[in-house]
PDB file of C-alpha atoms in Angstrom:
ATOM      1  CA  UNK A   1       0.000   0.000   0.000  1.00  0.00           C
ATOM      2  CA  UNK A   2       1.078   3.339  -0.950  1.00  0.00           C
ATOM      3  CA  UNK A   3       0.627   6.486   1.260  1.00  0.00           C
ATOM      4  CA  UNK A   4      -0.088   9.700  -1.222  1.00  0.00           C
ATOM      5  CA  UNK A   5      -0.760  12.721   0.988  1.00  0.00           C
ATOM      6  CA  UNK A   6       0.301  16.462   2.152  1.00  0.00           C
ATOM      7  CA  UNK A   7      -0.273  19.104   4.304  1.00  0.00           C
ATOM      8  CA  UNK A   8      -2.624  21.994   2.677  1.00  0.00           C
ATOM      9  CA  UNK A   9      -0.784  25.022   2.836  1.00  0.00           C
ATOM     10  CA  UNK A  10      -2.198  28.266   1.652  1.00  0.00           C
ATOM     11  CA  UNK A  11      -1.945  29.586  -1.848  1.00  0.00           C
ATOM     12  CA  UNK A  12      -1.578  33.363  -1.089  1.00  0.00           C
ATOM     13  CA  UNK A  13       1.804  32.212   0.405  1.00  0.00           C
ATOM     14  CA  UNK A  14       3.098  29.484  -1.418  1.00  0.00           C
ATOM     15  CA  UNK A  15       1.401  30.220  -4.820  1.00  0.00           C
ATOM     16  CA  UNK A  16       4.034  31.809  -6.593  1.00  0.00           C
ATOM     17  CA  UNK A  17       7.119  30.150  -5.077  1.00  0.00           C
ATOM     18  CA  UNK A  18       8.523  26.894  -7.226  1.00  0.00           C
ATOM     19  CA  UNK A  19       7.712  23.452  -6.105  1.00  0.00           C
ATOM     20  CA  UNK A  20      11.199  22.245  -6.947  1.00  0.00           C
ATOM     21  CA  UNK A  21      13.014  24.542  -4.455  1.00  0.00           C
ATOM     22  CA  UNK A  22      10.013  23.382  -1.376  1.00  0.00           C
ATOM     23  CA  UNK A  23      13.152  22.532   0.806  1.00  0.00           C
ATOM     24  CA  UNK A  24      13.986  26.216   0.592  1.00  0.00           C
ATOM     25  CA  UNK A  25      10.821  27.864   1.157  1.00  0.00           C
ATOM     26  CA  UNK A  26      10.578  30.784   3.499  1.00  0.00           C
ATOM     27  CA  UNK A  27       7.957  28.885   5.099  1.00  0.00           C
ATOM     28  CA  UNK A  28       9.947  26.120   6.356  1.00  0.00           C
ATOM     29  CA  UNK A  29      11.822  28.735   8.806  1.00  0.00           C
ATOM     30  CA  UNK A  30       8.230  30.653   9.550  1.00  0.00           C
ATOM     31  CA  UNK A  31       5.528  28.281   9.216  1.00  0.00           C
ATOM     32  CA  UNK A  32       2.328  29.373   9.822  1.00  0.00           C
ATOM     33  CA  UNK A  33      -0.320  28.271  12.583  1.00  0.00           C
ATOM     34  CA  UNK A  34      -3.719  27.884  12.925  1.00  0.00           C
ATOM     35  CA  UNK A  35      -3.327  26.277  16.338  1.00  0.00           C
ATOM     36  CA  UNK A  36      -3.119  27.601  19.652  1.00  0.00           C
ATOM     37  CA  UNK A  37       0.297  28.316  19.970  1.00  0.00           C
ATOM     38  CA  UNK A  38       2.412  30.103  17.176  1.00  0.00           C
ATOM     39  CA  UNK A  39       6.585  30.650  16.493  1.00  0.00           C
ATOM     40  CA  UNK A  40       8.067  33.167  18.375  1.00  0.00           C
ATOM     41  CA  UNK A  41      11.936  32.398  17.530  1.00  0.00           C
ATOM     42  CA  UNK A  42      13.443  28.970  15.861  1.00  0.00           C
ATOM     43  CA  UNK A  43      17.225  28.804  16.544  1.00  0.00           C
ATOM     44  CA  UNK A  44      17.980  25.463  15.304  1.00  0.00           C
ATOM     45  CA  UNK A  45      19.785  22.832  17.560  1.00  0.00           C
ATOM     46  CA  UNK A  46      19.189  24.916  20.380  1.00  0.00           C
ATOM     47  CA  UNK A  47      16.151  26.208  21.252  1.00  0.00           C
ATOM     48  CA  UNK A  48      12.345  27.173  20.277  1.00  0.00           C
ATOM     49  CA  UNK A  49      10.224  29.406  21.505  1.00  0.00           C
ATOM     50  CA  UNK A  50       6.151  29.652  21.262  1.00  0.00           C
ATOM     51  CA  UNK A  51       3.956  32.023  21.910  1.00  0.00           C
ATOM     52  CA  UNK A  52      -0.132  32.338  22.073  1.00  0.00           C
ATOM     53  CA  UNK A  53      -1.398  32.536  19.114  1.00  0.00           C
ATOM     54  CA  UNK A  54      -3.808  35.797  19.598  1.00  0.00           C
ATOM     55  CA  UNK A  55      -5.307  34.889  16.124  1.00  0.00           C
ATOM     56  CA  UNK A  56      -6.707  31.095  17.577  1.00  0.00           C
ATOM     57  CA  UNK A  57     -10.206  30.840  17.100  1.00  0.00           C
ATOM     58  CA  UNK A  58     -10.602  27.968  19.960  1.00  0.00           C
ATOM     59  CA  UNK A  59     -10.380  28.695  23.938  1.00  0.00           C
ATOM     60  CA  UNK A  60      -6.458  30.375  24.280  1.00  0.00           C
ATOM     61  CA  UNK A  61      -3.806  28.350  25.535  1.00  0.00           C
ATOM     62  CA  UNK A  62      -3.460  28.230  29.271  1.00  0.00           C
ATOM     63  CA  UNK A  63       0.260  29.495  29.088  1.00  0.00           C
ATOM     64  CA  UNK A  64       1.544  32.135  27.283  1.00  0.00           C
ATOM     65  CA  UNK A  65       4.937  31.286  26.273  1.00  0.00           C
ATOM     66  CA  UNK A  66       6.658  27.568  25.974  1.00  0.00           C
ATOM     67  CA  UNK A  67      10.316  27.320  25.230  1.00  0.00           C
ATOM     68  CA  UNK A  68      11.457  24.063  24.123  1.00  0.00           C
ATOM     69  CA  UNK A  69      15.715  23.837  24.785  1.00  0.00           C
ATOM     70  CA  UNK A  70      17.700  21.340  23.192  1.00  0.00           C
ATOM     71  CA  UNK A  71      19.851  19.366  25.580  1.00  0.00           C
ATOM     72  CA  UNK A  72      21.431  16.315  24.075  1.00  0.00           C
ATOM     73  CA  UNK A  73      23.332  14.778  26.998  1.00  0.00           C
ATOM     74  CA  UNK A  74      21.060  12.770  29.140  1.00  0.00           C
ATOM     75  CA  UNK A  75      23.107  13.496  32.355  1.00  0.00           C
ATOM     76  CA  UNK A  76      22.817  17.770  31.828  1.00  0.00           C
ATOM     77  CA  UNK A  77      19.260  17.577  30.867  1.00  0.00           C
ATOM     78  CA  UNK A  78      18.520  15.783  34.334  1.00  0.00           C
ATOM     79  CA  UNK A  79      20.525  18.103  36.193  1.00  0.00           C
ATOM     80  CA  UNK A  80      18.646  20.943  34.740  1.00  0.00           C
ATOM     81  CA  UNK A  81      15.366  19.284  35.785  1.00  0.00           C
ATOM     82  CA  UNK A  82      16.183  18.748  39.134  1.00  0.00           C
ATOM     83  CA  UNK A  83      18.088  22.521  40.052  1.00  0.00           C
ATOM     84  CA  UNK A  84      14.420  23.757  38.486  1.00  0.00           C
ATOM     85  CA  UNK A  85      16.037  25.083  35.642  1.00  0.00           C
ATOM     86  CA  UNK A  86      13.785  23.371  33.421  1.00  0.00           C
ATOM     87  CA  UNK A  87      10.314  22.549  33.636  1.00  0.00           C
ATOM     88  CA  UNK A  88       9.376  18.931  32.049  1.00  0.00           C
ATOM     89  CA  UNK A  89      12.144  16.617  30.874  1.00  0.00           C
ATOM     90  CA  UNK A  90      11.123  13.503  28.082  1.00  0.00           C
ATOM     91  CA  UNK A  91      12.343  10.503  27.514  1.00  0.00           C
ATOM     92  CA  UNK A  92      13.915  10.234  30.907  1.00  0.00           C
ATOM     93  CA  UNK A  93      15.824   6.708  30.894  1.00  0.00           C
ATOM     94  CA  UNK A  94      14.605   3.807  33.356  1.00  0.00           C
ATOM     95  CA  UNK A  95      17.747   3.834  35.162  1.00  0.00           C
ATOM     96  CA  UNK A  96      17.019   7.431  36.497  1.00  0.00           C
ATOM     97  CA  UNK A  97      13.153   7.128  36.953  1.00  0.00           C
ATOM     98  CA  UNK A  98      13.872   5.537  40.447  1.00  0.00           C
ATOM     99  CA  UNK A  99      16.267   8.219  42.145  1.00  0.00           C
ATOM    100  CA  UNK A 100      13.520  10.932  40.367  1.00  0.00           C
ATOM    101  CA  UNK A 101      10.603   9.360  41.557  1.00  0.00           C
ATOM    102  CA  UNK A 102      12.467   9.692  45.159  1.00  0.00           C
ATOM    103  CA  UNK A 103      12.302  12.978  45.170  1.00  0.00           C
ATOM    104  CA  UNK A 104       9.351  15.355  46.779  1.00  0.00           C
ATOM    105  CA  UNK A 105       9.687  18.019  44.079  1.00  0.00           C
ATOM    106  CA  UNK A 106       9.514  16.241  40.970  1.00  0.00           C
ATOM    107  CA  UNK A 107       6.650  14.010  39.082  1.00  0.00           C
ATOM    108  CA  UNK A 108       7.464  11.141  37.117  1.00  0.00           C
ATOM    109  CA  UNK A 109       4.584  10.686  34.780  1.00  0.00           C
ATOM    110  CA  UNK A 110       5.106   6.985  32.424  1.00  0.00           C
ATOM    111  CA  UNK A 111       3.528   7.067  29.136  1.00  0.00           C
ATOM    112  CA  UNK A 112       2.848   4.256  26.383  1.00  0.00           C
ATOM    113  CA  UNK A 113       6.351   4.282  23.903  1.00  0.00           C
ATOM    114  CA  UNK A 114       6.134   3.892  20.048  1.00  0.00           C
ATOM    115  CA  UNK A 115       9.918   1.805  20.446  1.00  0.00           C
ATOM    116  CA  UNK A 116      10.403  -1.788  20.279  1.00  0.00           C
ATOM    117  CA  UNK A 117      13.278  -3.882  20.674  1.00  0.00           C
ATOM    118  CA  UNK A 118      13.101  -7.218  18.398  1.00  0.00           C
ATOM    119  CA  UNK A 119      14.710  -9.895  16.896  1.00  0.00           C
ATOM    120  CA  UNK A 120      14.803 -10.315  13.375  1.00  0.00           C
ATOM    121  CA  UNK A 121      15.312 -13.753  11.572  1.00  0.00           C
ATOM    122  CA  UNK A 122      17.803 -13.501   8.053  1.00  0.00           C
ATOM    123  CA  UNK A 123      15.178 -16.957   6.912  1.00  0.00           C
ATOM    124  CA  UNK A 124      18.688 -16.979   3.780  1.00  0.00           C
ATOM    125  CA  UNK A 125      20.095 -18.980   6.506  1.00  0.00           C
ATOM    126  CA  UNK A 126      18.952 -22.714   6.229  1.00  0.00           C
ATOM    127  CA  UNK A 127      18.806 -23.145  10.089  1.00  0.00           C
ATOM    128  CA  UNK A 128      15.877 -20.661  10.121  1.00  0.00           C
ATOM    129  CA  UNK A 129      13.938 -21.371   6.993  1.00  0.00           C
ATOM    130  CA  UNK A 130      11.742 -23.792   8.583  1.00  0.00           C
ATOM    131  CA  UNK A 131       8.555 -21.728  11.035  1.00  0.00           C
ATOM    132  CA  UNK A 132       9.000 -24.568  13.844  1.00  0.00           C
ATOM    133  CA  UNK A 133      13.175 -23.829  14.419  1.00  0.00           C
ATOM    134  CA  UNK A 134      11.799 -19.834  14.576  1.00  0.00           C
ATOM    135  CA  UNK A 135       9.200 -20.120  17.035  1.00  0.00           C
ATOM    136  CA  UNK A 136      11.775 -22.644  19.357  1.00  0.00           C
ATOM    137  CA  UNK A 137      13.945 -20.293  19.283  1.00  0.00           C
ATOM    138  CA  UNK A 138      11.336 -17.405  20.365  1.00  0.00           C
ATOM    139  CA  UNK A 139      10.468 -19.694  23.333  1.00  0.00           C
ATOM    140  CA  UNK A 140      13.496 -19.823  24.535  1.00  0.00           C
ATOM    141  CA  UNK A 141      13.616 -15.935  24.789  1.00  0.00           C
ATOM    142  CA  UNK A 142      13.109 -15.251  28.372  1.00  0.00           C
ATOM    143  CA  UNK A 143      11.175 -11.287  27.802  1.00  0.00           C
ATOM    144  CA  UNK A 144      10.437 -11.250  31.719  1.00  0.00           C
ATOM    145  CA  UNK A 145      13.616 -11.113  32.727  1.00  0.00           C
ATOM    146  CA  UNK A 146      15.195  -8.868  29.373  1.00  0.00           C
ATOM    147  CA  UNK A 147      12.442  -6.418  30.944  1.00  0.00           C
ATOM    148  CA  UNK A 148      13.729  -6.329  34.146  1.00  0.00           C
ATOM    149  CA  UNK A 149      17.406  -6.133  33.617  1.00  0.00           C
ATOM    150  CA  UNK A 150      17.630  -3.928  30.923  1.00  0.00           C
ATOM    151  CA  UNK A 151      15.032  -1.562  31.553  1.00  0.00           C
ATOM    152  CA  UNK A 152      14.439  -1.694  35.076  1.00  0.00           C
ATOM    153  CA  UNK A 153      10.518  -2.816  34.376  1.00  0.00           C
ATOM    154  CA  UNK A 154       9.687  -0.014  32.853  1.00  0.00           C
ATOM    155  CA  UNK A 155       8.260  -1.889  29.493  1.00  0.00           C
ATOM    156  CA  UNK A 156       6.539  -5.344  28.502  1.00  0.00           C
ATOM    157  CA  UNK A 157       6.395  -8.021  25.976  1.00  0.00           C
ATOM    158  CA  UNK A 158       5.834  -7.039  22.665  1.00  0.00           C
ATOM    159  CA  UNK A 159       3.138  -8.664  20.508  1.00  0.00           C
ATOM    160  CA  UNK A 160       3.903  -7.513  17.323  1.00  0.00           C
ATOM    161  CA  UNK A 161       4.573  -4.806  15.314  1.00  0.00           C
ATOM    162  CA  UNK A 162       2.243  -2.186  16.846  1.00  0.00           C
ATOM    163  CA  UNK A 163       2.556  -0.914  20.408  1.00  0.00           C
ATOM    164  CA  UNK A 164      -0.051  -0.299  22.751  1.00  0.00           C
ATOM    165  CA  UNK A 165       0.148   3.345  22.600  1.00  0.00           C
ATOM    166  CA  UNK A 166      -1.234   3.106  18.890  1.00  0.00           C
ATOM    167  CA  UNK A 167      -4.740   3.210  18.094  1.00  0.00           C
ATOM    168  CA  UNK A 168      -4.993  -0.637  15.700  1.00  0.00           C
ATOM    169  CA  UNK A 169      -2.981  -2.523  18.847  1.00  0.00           C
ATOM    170  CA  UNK A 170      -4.916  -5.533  19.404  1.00  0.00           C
ATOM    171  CA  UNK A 171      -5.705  -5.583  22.901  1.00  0.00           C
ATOM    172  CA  UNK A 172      -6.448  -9.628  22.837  1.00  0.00           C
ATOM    173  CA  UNK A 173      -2.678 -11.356  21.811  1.00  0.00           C
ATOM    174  CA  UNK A 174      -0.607 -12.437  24.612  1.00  0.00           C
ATOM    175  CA  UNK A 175       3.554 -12.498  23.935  1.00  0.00           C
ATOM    176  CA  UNK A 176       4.815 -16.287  24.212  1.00  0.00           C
ATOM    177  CA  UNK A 177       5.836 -16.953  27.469  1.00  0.00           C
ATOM    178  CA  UNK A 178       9.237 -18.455  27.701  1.00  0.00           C
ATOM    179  CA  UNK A 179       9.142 -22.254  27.861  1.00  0.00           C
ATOM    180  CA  UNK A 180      12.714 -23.963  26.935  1.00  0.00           C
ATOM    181  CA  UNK A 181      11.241 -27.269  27.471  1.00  0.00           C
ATOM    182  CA  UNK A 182       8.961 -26.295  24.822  1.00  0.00           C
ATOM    183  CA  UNK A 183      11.396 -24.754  22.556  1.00  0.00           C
ATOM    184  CA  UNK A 184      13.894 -28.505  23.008  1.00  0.00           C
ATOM    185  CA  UNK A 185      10.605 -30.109  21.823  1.00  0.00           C
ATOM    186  CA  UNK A 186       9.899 -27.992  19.133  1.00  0.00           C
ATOM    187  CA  UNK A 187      13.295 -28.617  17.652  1.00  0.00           C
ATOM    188  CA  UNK A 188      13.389 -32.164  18.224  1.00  0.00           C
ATOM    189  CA  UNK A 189      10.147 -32.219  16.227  1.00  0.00           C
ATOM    190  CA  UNK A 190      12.176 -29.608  13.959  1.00  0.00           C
ATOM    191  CA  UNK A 191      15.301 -32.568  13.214  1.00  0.00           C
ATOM    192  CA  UNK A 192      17.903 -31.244  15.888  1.00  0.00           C
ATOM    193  CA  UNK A 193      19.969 -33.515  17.523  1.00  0.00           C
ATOM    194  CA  UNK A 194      23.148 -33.344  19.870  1.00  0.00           C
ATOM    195  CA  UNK A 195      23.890 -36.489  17.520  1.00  0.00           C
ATOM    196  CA  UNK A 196      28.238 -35.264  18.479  1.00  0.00           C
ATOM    197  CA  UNK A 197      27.638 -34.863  22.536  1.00  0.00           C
ATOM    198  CA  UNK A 198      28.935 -31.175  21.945  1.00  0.00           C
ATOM    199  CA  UNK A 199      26.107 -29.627  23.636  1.00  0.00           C
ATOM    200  CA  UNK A 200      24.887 -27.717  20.341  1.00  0.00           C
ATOM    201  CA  UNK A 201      21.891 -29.351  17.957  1.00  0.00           C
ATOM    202  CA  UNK A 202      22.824 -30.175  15.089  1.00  0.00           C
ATOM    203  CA  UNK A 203      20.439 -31.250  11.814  1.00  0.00           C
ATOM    204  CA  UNK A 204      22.127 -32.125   7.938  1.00  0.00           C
ATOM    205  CA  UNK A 205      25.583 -32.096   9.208  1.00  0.00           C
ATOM    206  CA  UNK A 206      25.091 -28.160   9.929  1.00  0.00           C
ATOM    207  CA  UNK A 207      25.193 -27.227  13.958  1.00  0.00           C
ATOM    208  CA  UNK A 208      22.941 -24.848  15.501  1.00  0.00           C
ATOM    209  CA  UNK A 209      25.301 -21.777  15.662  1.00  0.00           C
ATOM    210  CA  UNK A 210      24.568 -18.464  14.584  1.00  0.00           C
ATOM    211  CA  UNK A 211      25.885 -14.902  15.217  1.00  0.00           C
ATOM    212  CA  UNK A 212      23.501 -12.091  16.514  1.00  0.00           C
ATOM    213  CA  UNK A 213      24.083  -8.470  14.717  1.00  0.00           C
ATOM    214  CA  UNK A 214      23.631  -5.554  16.675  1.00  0.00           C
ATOM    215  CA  UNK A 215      24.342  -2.087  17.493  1.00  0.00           C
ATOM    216  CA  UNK A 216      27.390  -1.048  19.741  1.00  0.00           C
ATOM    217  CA  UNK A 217      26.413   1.959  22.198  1.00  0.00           C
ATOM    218  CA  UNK A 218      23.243   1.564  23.368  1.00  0.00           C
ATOM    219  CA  UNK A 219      23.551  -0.387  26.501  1.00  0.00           C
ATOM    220  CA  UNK A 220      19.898  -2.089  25.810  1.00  0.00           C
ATOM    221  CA  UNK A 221      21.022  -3.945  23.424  1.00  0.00           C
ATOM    222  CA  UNK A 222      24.965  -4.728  24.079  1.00  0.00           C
ATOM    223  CA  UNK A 223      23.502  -6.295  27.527  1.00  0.00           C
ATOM    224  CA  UNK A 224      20.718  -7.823  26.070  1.00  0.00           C
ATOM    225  CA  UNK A 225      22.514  -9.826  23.523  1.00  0.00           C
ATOM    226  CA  UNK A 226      24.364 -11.746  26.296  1.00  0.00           C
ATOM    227  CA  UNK A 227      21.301 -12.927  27.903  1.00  0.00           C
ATOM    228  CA  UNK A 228      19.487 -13.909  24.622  1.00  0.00           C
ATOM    229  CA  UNK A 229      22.947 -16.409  24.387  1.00  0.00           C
ATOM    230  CA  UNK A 230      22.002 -17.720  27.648  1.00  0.00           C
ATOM    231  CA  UNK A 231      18.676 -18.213  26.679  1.00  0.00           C
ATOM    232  CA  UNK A 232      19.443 -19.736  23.464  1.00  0.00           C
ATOM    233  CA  UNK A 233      22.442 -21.887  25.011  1.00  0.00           C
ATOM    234  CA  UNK A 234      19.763 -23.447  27.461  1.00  0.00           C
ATOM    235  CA  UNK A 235      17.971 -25.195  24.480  1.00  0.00           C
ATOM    236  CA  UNK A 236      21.422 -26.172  22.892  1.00  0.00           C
ATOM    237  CA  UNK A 237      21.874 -23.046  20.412  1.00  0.00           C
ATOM    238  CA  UNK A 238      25.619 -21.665  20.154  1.00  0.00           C
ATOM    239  CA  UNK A 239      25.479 -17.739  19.738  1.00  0.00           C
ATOM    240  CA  UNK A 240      27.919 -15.196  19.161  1.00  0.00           C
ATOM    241  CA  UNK A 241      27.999 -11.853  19.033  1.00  0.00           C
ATOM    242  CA  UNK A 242      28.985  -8.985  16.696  1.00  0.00           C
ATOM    243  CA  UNK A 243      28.529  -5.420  17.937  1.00  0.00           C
ATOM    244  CA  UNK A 244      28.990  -2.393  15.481  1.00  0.00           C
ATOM    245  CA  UNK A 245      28.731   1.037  15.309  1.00  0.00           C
ATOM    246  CA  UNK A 246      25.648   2.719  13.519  1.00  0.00           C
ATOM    247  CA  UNK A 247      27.037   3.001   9.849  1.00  0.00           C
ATOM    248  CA  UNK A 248      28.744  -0.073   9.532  1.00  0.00           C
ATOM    249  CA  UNK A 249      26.025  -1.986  11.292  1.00  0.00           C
ATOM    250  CA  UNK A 250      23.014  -0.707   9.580  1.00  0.00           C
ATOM    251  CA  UNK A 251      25.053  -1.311   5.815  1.00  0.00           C
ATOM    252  CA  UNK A 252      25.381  -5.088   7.167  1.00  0.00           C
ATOM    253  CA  UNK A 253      21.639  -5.085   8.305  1.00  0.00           C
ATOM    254  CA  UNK A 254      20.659  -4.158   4.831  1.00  0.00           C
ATOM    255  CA  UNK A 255      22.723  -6.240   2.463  1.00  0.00           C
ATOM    256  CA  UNK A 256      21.594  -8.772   4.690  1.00  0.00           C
ATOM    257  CA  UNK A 257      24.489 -10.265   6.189  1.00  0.00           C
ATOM    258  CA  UNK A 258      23.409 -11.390   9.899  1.00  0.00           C
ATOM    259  CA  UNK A 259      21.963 -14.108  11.002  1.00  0.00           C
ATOM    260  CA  UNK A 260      19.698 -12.793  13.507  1.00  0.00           C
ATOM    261  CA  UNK A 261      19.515  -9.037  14.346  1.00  0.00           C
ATOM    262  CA  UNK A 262      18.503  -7.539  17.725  1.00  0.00           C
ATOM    263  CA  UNK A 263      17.448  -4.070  16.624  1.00  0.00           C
ATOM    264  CA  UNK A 264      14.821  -1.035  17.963  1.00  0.00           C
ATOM    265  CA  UNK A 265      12.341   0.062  15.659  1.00  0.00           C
ATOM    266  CA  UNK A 266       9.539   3.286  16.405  1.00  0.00           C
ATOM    267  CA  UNK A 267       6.557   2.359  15.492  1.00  0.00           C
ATOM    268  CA  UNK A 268       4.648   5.488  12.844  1.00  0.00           C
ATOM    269  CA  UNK A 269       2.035   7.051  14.000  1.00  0.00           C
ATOM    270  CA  UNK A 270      -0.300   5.896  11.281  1.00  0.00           C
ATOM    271  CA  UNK A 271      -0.135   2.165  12.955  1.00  0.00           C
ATOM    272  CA  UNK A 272       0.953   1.249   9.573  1.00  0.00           C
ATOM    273  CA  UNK A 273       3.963  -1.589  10.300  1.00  0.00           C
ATOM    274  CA  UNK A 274       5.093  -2.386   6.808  1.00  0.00           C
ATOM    275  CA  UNK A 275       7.952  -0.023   6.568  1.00  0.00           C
ATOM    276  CA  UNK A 276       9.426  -2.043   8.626  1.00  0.00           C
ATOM    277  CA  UNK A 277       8.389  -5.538   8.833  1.00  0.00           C
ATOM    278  CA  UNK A 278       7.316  -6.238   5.249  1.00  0.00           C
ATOM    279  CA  UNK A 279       9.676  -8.618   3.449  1.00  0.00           C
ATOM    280  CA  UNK A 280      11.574  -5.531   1.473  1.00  0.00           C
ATOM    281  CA  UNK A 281      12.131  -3.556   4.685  1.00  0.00           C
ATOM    282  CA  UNK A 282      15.007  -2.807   6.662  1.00  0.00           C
ATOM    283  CA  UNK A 283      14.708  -2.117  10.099  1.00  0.00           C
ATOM    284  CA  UNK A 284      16.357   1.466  11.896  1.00  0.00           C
ATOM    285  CA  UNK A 285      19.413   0.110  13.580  1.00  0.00           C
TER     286      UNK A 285
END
């Protein structure tokens, strides 16, 4: 399915400029607003400012002024939130929420997320081809206790594609629970066998071993690999693990050289997921 739409934007100030200079529109820098809230003063990477738009045909905006700053580090944006220099901090990372939600002075409000961390199948590689070795292998993922380590709790299992926060979630699927007596069955049923003693399956001469692609700097994920190889090592799956940095990473991603990728997509707004799960996608990295 192809999306085909665009903001309306009116003619007495875009009528005479050319479509094939849009990215340099005057407009981009000054955009109008028919909202509550209009721009005061843009300066980019650092800060924006809104006023009340005295033109808003609606009930005006309880404040008169909002000033959004652009902090990147994590660490000074707290800081600033806790000396009161700033007002309302986003995105706040589960390893802080406990020391803020000690404090008296400061409100820690947790809202539904658009990210999810999965783990994506390359079914090129013949140990995956088959549905039964894939869905072994997701038993054997233990979510509970990914949740707890890596992000203090502050999350649950996924069910697919599209997070509860969206509108089209459905409310009624359940994530697998983790079951590696289930999963040994499954690939028993699948043709692995230990048939050497080494401790990894093994089916056509080809042992269950497999490397797991992911993204070097995000903590999430560079802990999180090492317990998915203790999960999969429980049901007799050998796993290594390659780490890289964005660039490199997401070029391997796409040309499809992993065998299994632990990535974070955000879900779009539209609660459309084929951008990123349909068989020509590639996932963010």
């Amino acid at each position: 399915v192809q999306a085909t739409w665009h903001r309306i934007v009116p003619w007495h100030v875009v009528g005479e400029l050319d479509p094939a200079t849009v990215a340099d529109w005057p407009i981009n820098r000054q955009p109008l607003s028919s909202g509550e809230f209009t721009l005061e003063s843009w300066a980019p990477n650092r800060e924006l400012v809104l006023v009340r738009n005295p033109r808003y045909p609606g009930k005006p905006a309880l404040l008169s002024r909002v000033v959004f700053r652009i902090v990147p580090e994590e660490a000074t944006r707290l800081l600033m939130l806790e000396t009161g220099e700033i007002d309302l901090a986003d995105g706040v990372q589960p390893a802080a929420a406990a020391r803020l939600s000690a404090r008296g002075d400061l409100r820690l409000v947790a809202t539904g997320g658009r990210s999810i961390y999965h783990l994506q199948w390359n079914c090129r590689n013949p140990a995956f081809a088959d549905a039964g070795t894939r869905r072994a292998l997701s038993l054997a993922i233990d979510r509970g206790r990914l949740i707890s380590a890596l992000v203090v709790g502050h999350g649950r299992p996924a069910v697919g594609p599209i997070p509860p926060a969206l509108w089209n979630h459905h409310r009624g699927l359940e994530a697998p629970a983790c079951d590696p007596a289930e999963a040994r069955r499954l690939l028993a049923e699948a043709g692995w066998r230990d048939a050497d003693g080494d401790g990894v399956l093994d089916r056509d001469g080809r042992p269950l071993r497999f490397e797991i692609l992911t993204r070097s700097g995000d903590p999430v994920r560079e802990q999180g690999v090492v317990i998915l190889r203790e999960n999969f090592a429980a049901v007799g799956a050998a796993v290594e693990v390659r780490a890289m940095e964005s660039l490199a990473g997401q070029a391997r991603a796409r040309e499809g050289l992993f065998d299994a990728y632990f990535g974070l997509f955000n879900a779009n707004l539209y609660g459309n997921p084929a951008p990123y799960v349909r068989s020509t996608a590639t996932s963010e990295y």
